[in-house]
């Protein structure tokens, strides 16, 4: 008998419809799957066989042929397991297909549990668009599937749940003859947790009230978040660089409607959504470790999955210990940082993932960490501190909008003095400046303005223009460098609620771009 079921796979951030045709016929007991890459094929066959047996059904001792169509489409993951298994049950007469046309998604364990899969949100969206009215999804993915309008969603815990759906009310008794397999959902959850990647532990969230001293760095961070500018924190160990960065999630405004959907789709495909996770509202903050591989950071790899830079889309990518990252990996980040998206090459044409992120990075000034410290001698060999900084690719350093030194905080500063401003207050200023910029810039943060628009929107008076020309000449700035300073100056004025960028904004922006260079032409002369 021939059975046909509908399932889906993920392709980039899109779902694609897959038709599963199963034929069970007399002959030698073999199972042939057509339309899958070799490696995935034998694994799928083993999972399906184990799941059918351990769910109380019989694995047919006949010739089983499974065709996944269209054949030309690459099929990642294992979301088609459930459809294949149910197809075999229907084609072998164990389950009547009297429940109507259910699309099925889910990976099977050998014991017959339905494991969560990545990309359920875009897959269900595609199914709904293609006219499917009902879909069974892994229970742990039910919340994200429910975000799609116009399609009925049923959670699946085990293969027998999928069989009952397809059998419908009339055929249910037949399907129920299968004894329910003991299901250990905890196993699935543990596995899920391991692919979730570096999450910021809520206990590790820092309030700005806990960051003492460091006025310059606090201000630079506020500017960076208000304008979407990239920021580098440089300072000795223990200065509070990591501490300050951990305050970022509490300073970012929540996601807008369109952004929320984009971020949730990426999280779905990256396998970051946990059971019960619906629409993402919180702006992403990703802090990959410096040992992260190229595909982990940029994207791609065998699964063609989005990398950290895309998981941070609309939010912040924090690279702590920047100098410890692999140079090639950092080099590869340049293009996404500049263009706001990642292009991944593959056999069937390039794949593009969004990656509008703002980079925040932290590093020590040298290997021992005390180069330039007033109290403690640097123990690095001569020339070593310069080499240490050069380990970070020059072009990447050159693209950082803001750089700020964080000296060690004196004990008196840690213990005495007024309490610093809490995150709530800083976040309100950041949100107000962002709103101002987004309204004026047709929805772009200042960091994403083109050069020409930046000049227009700064509304410089003659004196400010002259000052900028002087700064540019003194520092031999390129047009790119001038625009960078202008964008940051625009944000400083936005934080202050001013329509025009004035001379102090330009001087501050120039200082923040390169603290070592003389910003004030009069002083340096
Ligand atoms: N400016 C600061 N205000 C309050 N505590 C600080 C500050 N700087 C450092 N600390 C304390 O020292 C610890 C280590 O700081 P950390 O942020 O890890 O330093 P870094 O990343 O610069 O090496 C922090 O967890 C915090 O307890
Ligand atoms: Mg640190």
Coordinates of C-alpha atoms and ligand atoms in Angstrom, one line a residue:
X1 CA 0.0 0.0 0.0
X2 CA 1.2 3.5 -0.7
X3 CA 1.0 6.3 1.9
X4 CA 1.7 10.0 1.3
X5 CA 2.4 12.5 4.1
X6 CA 3.5 16.1 4.2
X7 CA 6.5 17.4 6.2
X8 CA 9.0 20.2 5.9
X9 CA 12.7 21.0 6.2
X10 CA 14.5 24.3 6.8
X11 CA 16.5 26.1 4.1
X12 CA 18.3 29.1 5.5
X13 CA 15.6 30.9 7.4
X14 CA 12.8 29.5 5.2
X15 CA 10.9 26.3 5.5
X16 CA 10.4 24.1 2.4
X17 CA 7.6 21.6 1.9
X18 CA 8.6 17.9 1.6
X19 CA 6.3 15.1 0.4
X20 CA 7.0 11.7 2.0
X21 CA 5.8 8.7 -0.1
X22 CA 6.0 5.3 1.5
X23 CA 5.4 2.0 -0.2
X24 CA 5.3 -1.3 1.6
X25 CA 5.3 -4.3 -0.7
X26 CA 6.0 -8.1 -0.4
X27 CA 9.6 -8.9 -0.8
X28 CA 12.9 -9.1 1.1
X29 CA 12.7 -7.0 4.3
X30 CA 14.8 -4.0 3.4
X31 CA 14.1 -0.3 3.8
X32 CA 15.3 2.0 1.1
X33 CA 15.1 5.8 1.5
X34 CA 15.4 7.9 -1.7
X35 CA 16.1 11.6 -1.6
X36 CA 18.3 11.9 1.4
X37 CA 22.1 12.4 1.6
X38 CA 23.9 9.2 2.4
X39 CA 25.1 10.1 5.9
X40 CA 21.6 11.1 7.1
X41 CA 20.0 8.2 5.4
X42 CA 21.2 5.3 7.6
X43 CA 20.7 7.3 10.8
X44 CA 17.1 8.1 9.8
X45 CA 16.4 4.5 9.0
X46 CA 17.7 3.3 12.4
X47 CA 15.7 5.9 14.4
X48 CA 12.5 5.1 12.5
X49 CA 12.9 1.4 13.0
X50 CA 13.7 1.7 16.7
X51 CA 10.8 4.2 17.3
X52 CA 8.2 2.0 15.6
X53 CA 9.2 -1.1 17.5
X54 CA 9.5 0.6 20.9
X55 CA 6.1 2.3 20.5
X56 CA 4.4 -1.0 20.3
X57 CA 3.9 -1.3 16.6
X58 CA 5.4 -3.9 14.3
X59 CA 8.2 -3.0 11.9
X60 CA 7.0 -4.6 8.6
X61 CA 9.1 -7.5 7.4
X62 CA 8.6 -6.4 3.8
X63 CA 10.2 -4.2 1.2
X64 CA 9.8 -0.6 2.4
X65 CA 10.5 2.2 -0.1
X66 CA 10.5 5.8 1.2
X67 CA 10.7 8.7 -1.3
X68 CA 11.3 12.3 0.0
X69 CA 10.3 14.7 -2.7
X70 CA 11.5 16.9 -4.3
X71 CA 14.7 14.9 -4.6
X72 CA 16.8 17.9 -5.5
X73 CA 16.2 19.8 -2.3
X74 CA 18.8 19.4 0.5
X75 CA 17.3 18.0 3.6
X76 CA 19.0 19.0 6.9
X77 CA 18.1 17.8 10.3
X78 CA 15.7 15.1 11.1
X79 CA 12.3 16.8 11.2
X80 CA 11.0 14.3 8.6
X81 CA 11.4 11.2 11.0
X82 CA 7.8 11.3 12.3
X83 CA 6.3 11.6 8.8
X84 CA 8.4 8.6 7.6
X85 CA 7.5 6.5 10.6
X86 CA 3.8 7.3 10.3
X87 CA 4.0 6.7 6.6
X88 CA 5.3 3.2 7.2
X89 CA 2.5 2.5 9.8
X90 CA -0.2 3.7 7.3
X91 CA 1.4 1.8 4.3
X92 CA 1.6 -1.4 6.3
X93 CA -2.0 -1.1 7.4
X94 CA -1.4 -0.7 11.1
X95 CA -2.9 2.8 11.2
X96 CA -5.9 3.9 9.1
X97 CA -5.4 7.3 7.5
X98 CA -8.9 8.4 8.4
X99 CA -8.0 11.5 10.4
X100 CA -7.5 13.8 7.4
X101 CA -4.4 15.5 6.1
X102 CA -2.0 16.2 9.0
X103 CA 1.4 17.6 8.3
X104 CA 4.0 16.1 10.7
X105 CA 7.2 17.5 12.0
X106 CA 9.6 15.9 14.5
X107 CA 12.7 13.9 15.1
X108 CA 12.4 10.4 16.7
X109 CA 14.4 8.8 19.3
X110 CA 14.9 5.0 19.2
X111 CA 12.5 4.8 22.0
X112 CA 9.7 6.5 20.1
X113 CA 9.8 10.0 21.7
X114 CA 9.3 12.9 19.4
X115 CA 12.4 15.2 19.9
X116 CA 12.3 19.0 19.3
X117 CA 13.8 20.2 16.0
X118 CA 15.3 23.5 14.9
X119 CA 13.3 25.8 12.6
X120 CA 9.7 24.8 13.5
X121 CA 8.5 28.4 13.2
X122 CA 9.5 28.9 9.6
X123 CA 8.5 25.3 8.7
X124 CA 5.0 25.7 10.1
X125 CA 4.8 29.1 8.4
X126 CA 5.6 27.5 5.0
X127 CA 3.1 24.7 5.6
X128 CA 0.3 27.2 6.4
X129 CA 1.2 29.2 3.3
X130 CA 1.0 26.1 1.2
X131 CA -2.5 25.5 2.5
X132 CA -1.9 22.9 5.2
X133 CA -4.6 23.3 7.9
X134 CA -3.2 21.0 10.6
X135 CA 0.2 20.1 11.8
X136 CA 1.6 17.9 14.5
X137 CA 4.9 19.2 16.1
X138 CA 7.2 18.1 18.9
X139 CA 5.6 19.2 22.2
X140 CA 8.6 21.2 23.0
X141 CA 8.1 23.3 19.8
X142 CA 4.4 23.8 20.2
X143 CA 4.6 27.3 21.5
X144 CA 6.7 28.6 18.6
X145 CA 4.4 26.7 16.1
X146 CA 1.4 28.4 17.7
X147 CA 2.8 31.8 16.6
X148 CA 1.7 31.0 13.0
X149 CA -1.9 32.0 12.2
X150 CA -4.3 29.9 10.3
X151 CA -3.1 26.4 11.1
X152 CA -4.1 24.1 13.9
X153 CA -1.2 22.8 16.0
X154 CA -1.1 19.5 18.0
X155 CA 1.8 18.7 20.3
X156 CA 3.4 15.3 19.9
X157 CA 5.2 13.6 22.8
X158 CA 5.6 10.2 21.2
X159 CA 5.2 8.5 17.9
X160 CA 1.8 7.0 19.1
X161 CA 0.5 10.6 19.4
X162 CA 1.3 11.2 15.7
X163 CA -0.4 7.8 14.8
X164 CA -3.5 8.8 16.7
X165 CA -3.7 12.2 14.9
X166 CA -3.5 10.6 11.5
X167 CA -6.0 7.9 12.4
X168 CA -8.5 10.5 13.5
X169 CA -11.5 9.8 15.9
X170 CA -12.8 6.9 13.8
X171 CA -9.5 5.1 13.4
X172 CA -8.3 5.9 16.9
X173 CA -9.1 2.6 18.4
X174 CA -7.0 0.8 16.0
X175 CA -4.1 3.1 16.6
X176 CA -4.5 2.9 20.3
X177 CA -3.9 -0.8 20.2
X178 CA -0.3 0.1 20.2
X179 CA 0.7 0.2 23.9
X180 CA 2.1 3.6 24.9
X181 CA 5.8 3.5 25.2
X182 CA 7.3 4.9 28.4
X183 CA 8.4 8.4 27.5
X184 CA 11.3 10.2 29.2
X185 CA 10.8 13.8 28.1
X186 CA 13.7 14.9 30.4
X187 CA 16.2 13.3 28.0
X188 CA 14.9 15.4 25.2
X189 CA 15.1 18.5 27.3
X190 CA 18.7 17.8 28.3
X191 CA 19.7 17.3 24.8
X192 CA 17.9 20.5 23.9
X193 CA 19.8 22.4 26.6
X194 CA 23.2 21.4 25.1
X195 CA 22.5 23.0 21.8
X196 CA 21.2 26.3 23.3
X197 CA 24.6 27.8 23.4
X198 CA 26.0 30.5 25.6
X199 CA 23.0 32.0 27.4
X200 CA 23.4 34.8 29.8
X201 CA 22.5 33.4 33.2
X202 CA 19.9 35.7 34.7
X203 CA 21.9 35.7 37.9
X204 CA 24.8 37.1 35.9
X205 CA 22.8 40.2 34.9
X206 CA 24.4 43.3 36.3
X207 CA 22.7 46.6 37.1
X208 CA 24.6 49.8 36.3
X209 CA 24.3 50.6 40.0
X210 CA 26.8 47.9 40.7
X211 CA 29.4 49.3 38.4
X212 CA 31.4 51.9 40.4
X213 CA 33.7 54.6 39.0
X214 CA 34.5 54.1 35.3
X215 CA 32.6 57.3 34.3
X216 CA 34.2 57.4 30.8
X217 CA 33.3 53.8 30.0
X218 CA 29.8 54.2 31.3
X219 CA 29.2 57.2 29.1
X220 CA 30.8 55.5 26.1
X221 CA 28.5 52.5 26.6
X222 CA 25.5 54.7 26.8
X223 CA 26.4 56.4 23.5
X224 CA 27.2 53.1 21.9
X225 CA 23.8 51.6 22.8
X226 CA 21.9 54.8 21.9
X227 CA 23.4 54.9 18.4
X228 CA 24.2 51.3 17.6
X229 CA 28.0 52.1 17.5
X230 CA 30.7 49.5 18.0
X231 CA 32.7 49.8 21.2
X232 CA 36.0 48.5 22.5
X233 CA 36.8 48.5 26.2
X234 CA 40.5 48.3 27.0
X235 CA 41.9 47.8 30.5
X236 CA 43.8 45.7 33.0
X237 CA 42.2 42.5 34.6
X238 CA 39.7 43.4 37.2
X239 CA 38.8 46.8 35.9
X240 CA 35.2 45.8 35.4
X241 CA 35.1 45.3 31.6
X242 CA 33.1 42.1 31.8
X243 CA 31.0 43.5 34.6
X244 CA 30.0 46.5 32.5
X245 CA 29.2 44.4 29.5
X246 CA 26.9 42.2 31.5
X247 CA 24.8 45.3 32.2
X248 CA 24.0 45.7 28.5
X249 CA 20.9 43.5 28.3
X250 CA 19.3 45.7 31.0
X251 CA 20.0 48.8 28.9
X252 CA 18.6 47.7 25.5
X253 CA 15.0 48.6 24.6
X254 CA 12.6 45.7 23.9
X255 CA 12.1 44.5 20.3
X256 CA 9.6 46.0 18.0
X257 CA 6.9 43.8 16.3
X258 CA 8.8 43.1 13.1
X259 CA 12.1 42.7 14.8
X260 CA 10.6 40.3 17.3
X261 CA 9.5 38.0 14.5
X262 CA 12.9 38.1 12.7
X263 CA 14.7 37.4 16.0
X264 CA 12.3 34.5 16.8
X265 CA 12.7 32.9 13.4
X266 CA 16.5 33.0 13.7
X267 CA 16.3 31.6 17.2
X268 CA 14.0 28.9 15.9
X269 CA 16.4 27.9 13.1
X270 CA 19.4 28.1 15.5
X271 CA 17.7 25.8 17.9
X272 CA 17.7 28.4 20.7
X273 CA 14.0 28.3 21.5
X274 CA 13.2 26.3 24.6
X275 CA 9.9 24.5 25.3
X276 CA 7.2 27.1 25.9
X277 CA 9.2 29.9 24.2
X278 CA 7.0 32.0 22.1
X279 CA 7.8 35.3 20.4
X280 CA 11.1 36.8 21.5
X281 CA 10.7 40.2 23.1
X282 CA 14.1 40.8 24.5
X283 CA 16.9 42.2 22.3
X284 CA 19.6 39.5 21.8
X285 CA 22.9 39.8 23.7
X286 CA 25.3 37.1 22.6
X287 CA 28.7 36.5 24.3
X288 CA 30.4 33.7 22.5
X289 CA 33.6 32.4 24.0
X290 CA 36.9 33.2 22.3
X291 CA 37.4 29.6 21.4
X292 CA 34.3 29.7 19.2
X293 CA 34.9 28.3 15.7
X294 CA 34.3 30.1 12.4
X295 CA 30.9 28.5 11.7
X296 CA 29.8 29.0 15.3
X297 CA 30.5 32.7 15.0
X298 CA 29.7 33.5 11.4
X299 CA 27.4 30.7 10.5
X300 CA 27.4 27.8 8.0
X301 CA 28.9 24.4 8.9
X302 CA 27.2 21.2 7.9
X303 CA 23.8 22.3 9.1
X304 CA 24.1 25.7 7.3
X305 CA 22.9 27.2 10.6
X306 CA 23.0 30.9 11.6
X307 CA 26.0 31.8 13.7
X308 CA 26.4 34.0 16.8
X309 CA 26.5 37.1 14.6
X310 CA 23.0 36.3 13.3
X311 CA 21.7 35.1 16.7
X312 CA 22.7 38.6 17.9
X313 CA 20.7 40.2 15.0
X314 CA 19.1 43.6 16.2
X315 CA 21.1 43.3 19.4
X316 CA 24.7 43.1 20.7
X317 CA 27.5 40.7 20.0
X318 CA 29.9 40.9 22.9
X319 CA 33.5 39.6 22.3
X320 CA 35.2 39.4 25.6
X321 CA 39.1 39.0 25.5
X322 CA 39.1 40.1 21.9
X323 CA 42.8 39.5 21.4
X324 CA 42.3 35.8 22.2
X325 CA 39.9 35.2 19.3
X326 CA 41.3 33.5 16.2
X327 CA 42.4 36.1 13.7
X328 CA 40.7 34.5 10.8
X329 CA 37.4 34.3 12.7
X330 CA 37.6 38.1 13.5
X331 CA 38.6 38.8 9.9
X332 CA 35.4 37.0 8.8
X333 CA 33.3 39.2 11.0
X334 CA 34.2 42.3 9.1
X335 CA 31.8 41.8 6.2
X336 CA 28.7 41.0 8.3
X337 CA 29.5 44.0 10.6
X338 CA 29.7 46.3 7.7
X339 CA 26.8 45.0 5.6
X340 CA 24.4 43.8 8.3
X341 CA 24.1 40.3 6.9
X342 CA 26.1 37.2 6.4
X343 CA 26.5 35.5 3.1
X344 CA 27.3 31.7 3.3
X345 CA 28.5 30.0 0.2
X346 CA 27.0 26.5 -0.6
X347 CA 26.5 24.2 -3.5
X348 CA 23.0 25.6 -4.5
X349 CA 23.6 29.3 -4.5
X350 CA 24.5 31.6 -1.6
X351 CA 22.5 31.8 1.6
X352 CA 22.0 35.1 3.4
X353 CA 21.3 35.5 7.1
X354 CA 20.5 38.9 8.7
X355 CA 23.2 40.1 11.1
X356 CA 22.5 43.7 12.0
X357 CA 24.5 43.7 15.2
X358 CA 26.5 46.1 17.2
X359 CA 29.9 44.9 18.3
X360 CA 31.0 45.4 21.9
X361 CA 34.5 44.0 22.6
X362 CA 36.8 44.0 25.6
X363 CA 40.5 43.3 25.9
X364 CA 43.6 43.8 28.1
X365 CA 46.1 46.3 26.8
X366 CA 48.8 43.6 26.8
X367 CA 49.4 40.0 27.8
X368 CA 50.1 40.7 31.5
X369 CA 47.4 43.4 31.4
X370 CA 49.2 46.3 33.0
X371 CA 50.7 48.1 30.1
X372 CA 50.1 51.8 30.8
X373 CA 49.0 51.2 34.4
X374 CA 50.1 54.0 36.8
X375 CA 50.8 51.8 39.8
X376 CA 51.8 48.4 38.5
X377 CA 54.7 47.6 36.1
X378 CA 54.0 45.8 32.9
X379 CA 56.0 42.6 32.9
X380 CA 55.8 42.0 29.1
X381 CA 58.9 42.0 27.0
X382 CA 59.6 45.2 25.1
X383 CA 57.5 45.4 21.9
X384 CA 55.2 42.7 23.3
X385 CA 52.2 45.0 24.1
X386 CA 52.2 46.4 20.6
X387 CA 52.3 42.8 19.2
X388 CA 49.4 41.8 21.5
X389 CA 47.2 44.6 20.1
X390 CA 48.2 43.7 16.6
X391 CA 46.9 40.2 17.1
X392 CA 43.5 41.8 16.6
X393 CA 43.2 42.4 12.9
X394 CA 44.0 46.1 12.1
X395 CA 41.0 46.6 9.8
X396 CA 38.6 45.3 12.5
X397 CA 40.1 47.7 15.1
X398 CA 39.8 50.4 12.5
X399 CA 36.1 49.8 12.2
X400 CA 35.4 50.3 15.9
X401 CA 33.5 53.5 16.5
X402 CA 34.4 54.0 20.1
X403 CA 37.4 53.0 22.2
X404 CA 37.6 53.7 25.9
X405 CA 40.3 52.9 28.4
X406 CA 39.2 51.5 31.8
X407 CA 41.8 51.9 34.5
X408 CA 41.6 49.9 37.7
X409 CA 39.1 51.3 40.1
X410 CA 40.7 52.6 43.3
X411 CA 39.5 51.0 46.6
X412 CA 38.2 54.3 47.8
X413 CA 36.1 54.6 44.7
X414 CA 34.7 51.1 45.2
X415 CA 33.7 51.8 48.7
X416 CA 33.0 55.5 49.1
X417 CA 31.1 58.1 47.2
X418 CA 27.5 58.2 46.0
X419 CA 25.8 55.2 44.5
X420 CA 26.0 55.1 40.7
X421 CA 23.0 55.6 38.5
X422 CA 20.9 52.4 38.1
X423 CA 20.2 50.7 34.8
X424 CA 16.6 51.9 34.8
X425 CA 17.7 55.6 34.5
X426 CA 20.4 54.9 31.8
X427 CA 18.0 52.7 29.8
X428 CA 15.4 55.5 29.7
X429 CA 17.9 57.9 28.2
X430 CA 19.1 55.3 25.7
X431 CA 15.5 54.5 24.7
X432 CA 14.7 58.2 24.2
X433 CA 17.8 58.9 22.1
X434 CA 17.1 55.8 20.0
X435 CA 13.5 56.8 19.4
X436 CA 14.6 60.3 18.4
X437 CA 17.1 58.9 15.9
X438 CA 14.7 56.2 14.5
X439 CA 12.0 58.7 13.8
X440 CA 14.4 61.2 12.1
X441 CA 16.4 58.5 10.2
X442 CA 13.5 56.6 8.7
X443 CA 14.0 53.7 11.1
X444 CA 17.8 53.5 11.1
X445 CA 20.1 53.8 14.1
X446 CA 22.7 56.5 13.6
X447 CA 25.4 53.9 13.1
X448 CA 23.6 52.6 10.0
X449 CA 23.3 56.0 8.3
X450 CA 25.0 56.5 4.9
X451 CA 27.8 59.1 4.8
X452 CA 25.7 61.7 3.0
X453 CA 22.7 61.4 5.2
X454 CA 24.9 61.7 8.3
X455 CA 26.3 65.0 7.1
X456 CA 22.8 66.3 6.3
X457 CA 21.3 65.1 9.6
X458 CA 24.0 66.6 11.7
X459 CA 23.0 70.2 10.7
X460 CA 26.4 71.6 11.4
X461 CA 26.8 75.3 11.7
X462 CA 29.9 77.0 10.1
X463 CA 32.0 76.9 13.3
X464 CA 31.4 73.2 13.7
X465 CA 32.2 72.6 10.1
X466 CA 35.5 74.4 10.5
X467 CA 36.4 72.4 13.6
X468 CA 35.6 69.1 11.9
X469 CA 37.9 70.1 9.0
X470 CA 40.7 70.8 11.5
X471 CA 40.2 67.6 13.3
X472 CA 40.2 65.7 10.0
X473 CA 43.4 67.4 8.8
X474 CA 45.2 66.9 12.1
X475 CA 44.4 63.2 12.2
X476 CA 44.7 62.6 8.4
X477 CA 41.2 61.2 8.5
X478 CA 39.6 59.6 5.5
X479 CA 36.0 60.3 4.5
X480 CA 35.1 57.1 6.3
X481 CA 36.8 58.4 9.5
X482 CA 35.0 61.7 9.3
X483 CA 31.6 60.1 8.8
X484 CA 32.3 57.8 11.8
X485 CA 33.0 60.8 14.0
X486 CA 29.9 62.5 12.8
X487 CA 27.6 59.5 13.5
X488 CA 28.8 59.3 17.0
X489 CA 28.5 63.1 17.5
X490 CA 24.9 62.8 16.1
X491 CA 24.2 60.3 18.9
X492 CA 25.8 62.5 21.6
X493 CA 23.5 65.3 20.5
X494 CA 20.5 62.9 20.4
X495 CA 21.2 61.9 24.0
X496 CA 21.1 65.6 24.8
X497 CA 17.9 66.1 22.9
X498 CA 19.5 68.6 20.4
X499 CA 18.6 69.0 16.7
X500 CA 22.0 70.2 15.7
X501 CA 25.4 68.7 16.3
X502 CA 27.7 71.2 18.0
X503 CA 31.4 71.6 18.6
X504 CA 31.6 69.8 21.9
X505 CA 29.8 66.8 20.4
X506 CA 32.5 66.6 17.7
X507 CA 35.4 66.9 20.1
X508 CA 33.9 64.2 22.3
X509 CA 33.2 61.9 19.4
X510 CA 36.8 62.3 18.1
X511 CA 38.2 61.6 21.5
X512 CA 36.1 58.5 21.8
X513 CA 37.2 57.2 18.4
X514 CA 40.9 57.4 19.2
X515 CA 41.8 58.5 22.7
X516 CA 45.5 58.7 21.8
X517 CA 45.2 61.2 19.0
X518 CA 45.1 64.9 19.7
X519 CA 41.4 65.9 19.2
X520 CA 41.8 69.6 20.0
X521 CA 43.7 71.2 17.2
X522 CA 44.6 74.2 19.4
X523 CA 46.1 72.1 22.1
X524 CA 48.1 69.9 19.9
X525 CA 49.6 72.7 17.8
Ligands
LIG1 N1 34.1 49.2 38.5 C1 33.8 48.3 39.3 N2 32.7 48.4 40.1 C2 32.4 47.4 41.0 N3 33.0 46.2 41.0 C3 34.0 46.0 40.2 C4 34.4 47.0 39.3 N4 35.5 46.5 38.6 C5 35.7 45.3 39.0 N5 34.8 44.9 40.0 C6 34.7 43.6 40.7 O1 35.7 42.8 40.2 C7 35.2 41.7 39.5 C8 36.0 41.4 38.3 O2 35.8 42.4 37.3 P1 35.7 42.0 35.8 O3 34.5 42.7 35.2 O4 35.7 40.5 35.6 O5 37.1 42.6 35.3 P2 37.7 42.5 33.8 O6 36.7 41.9 32.9 O7 38.0 43.9 33.4 O8 38.9 41.7 34.0 C9 33.8 42.0 39.2 O9 33.0 40.9 39.2 C10 33.4 42.9 40.4 O10 33.1 42.2 41.5
LIG2 MG1 36.9 40.2 31.8

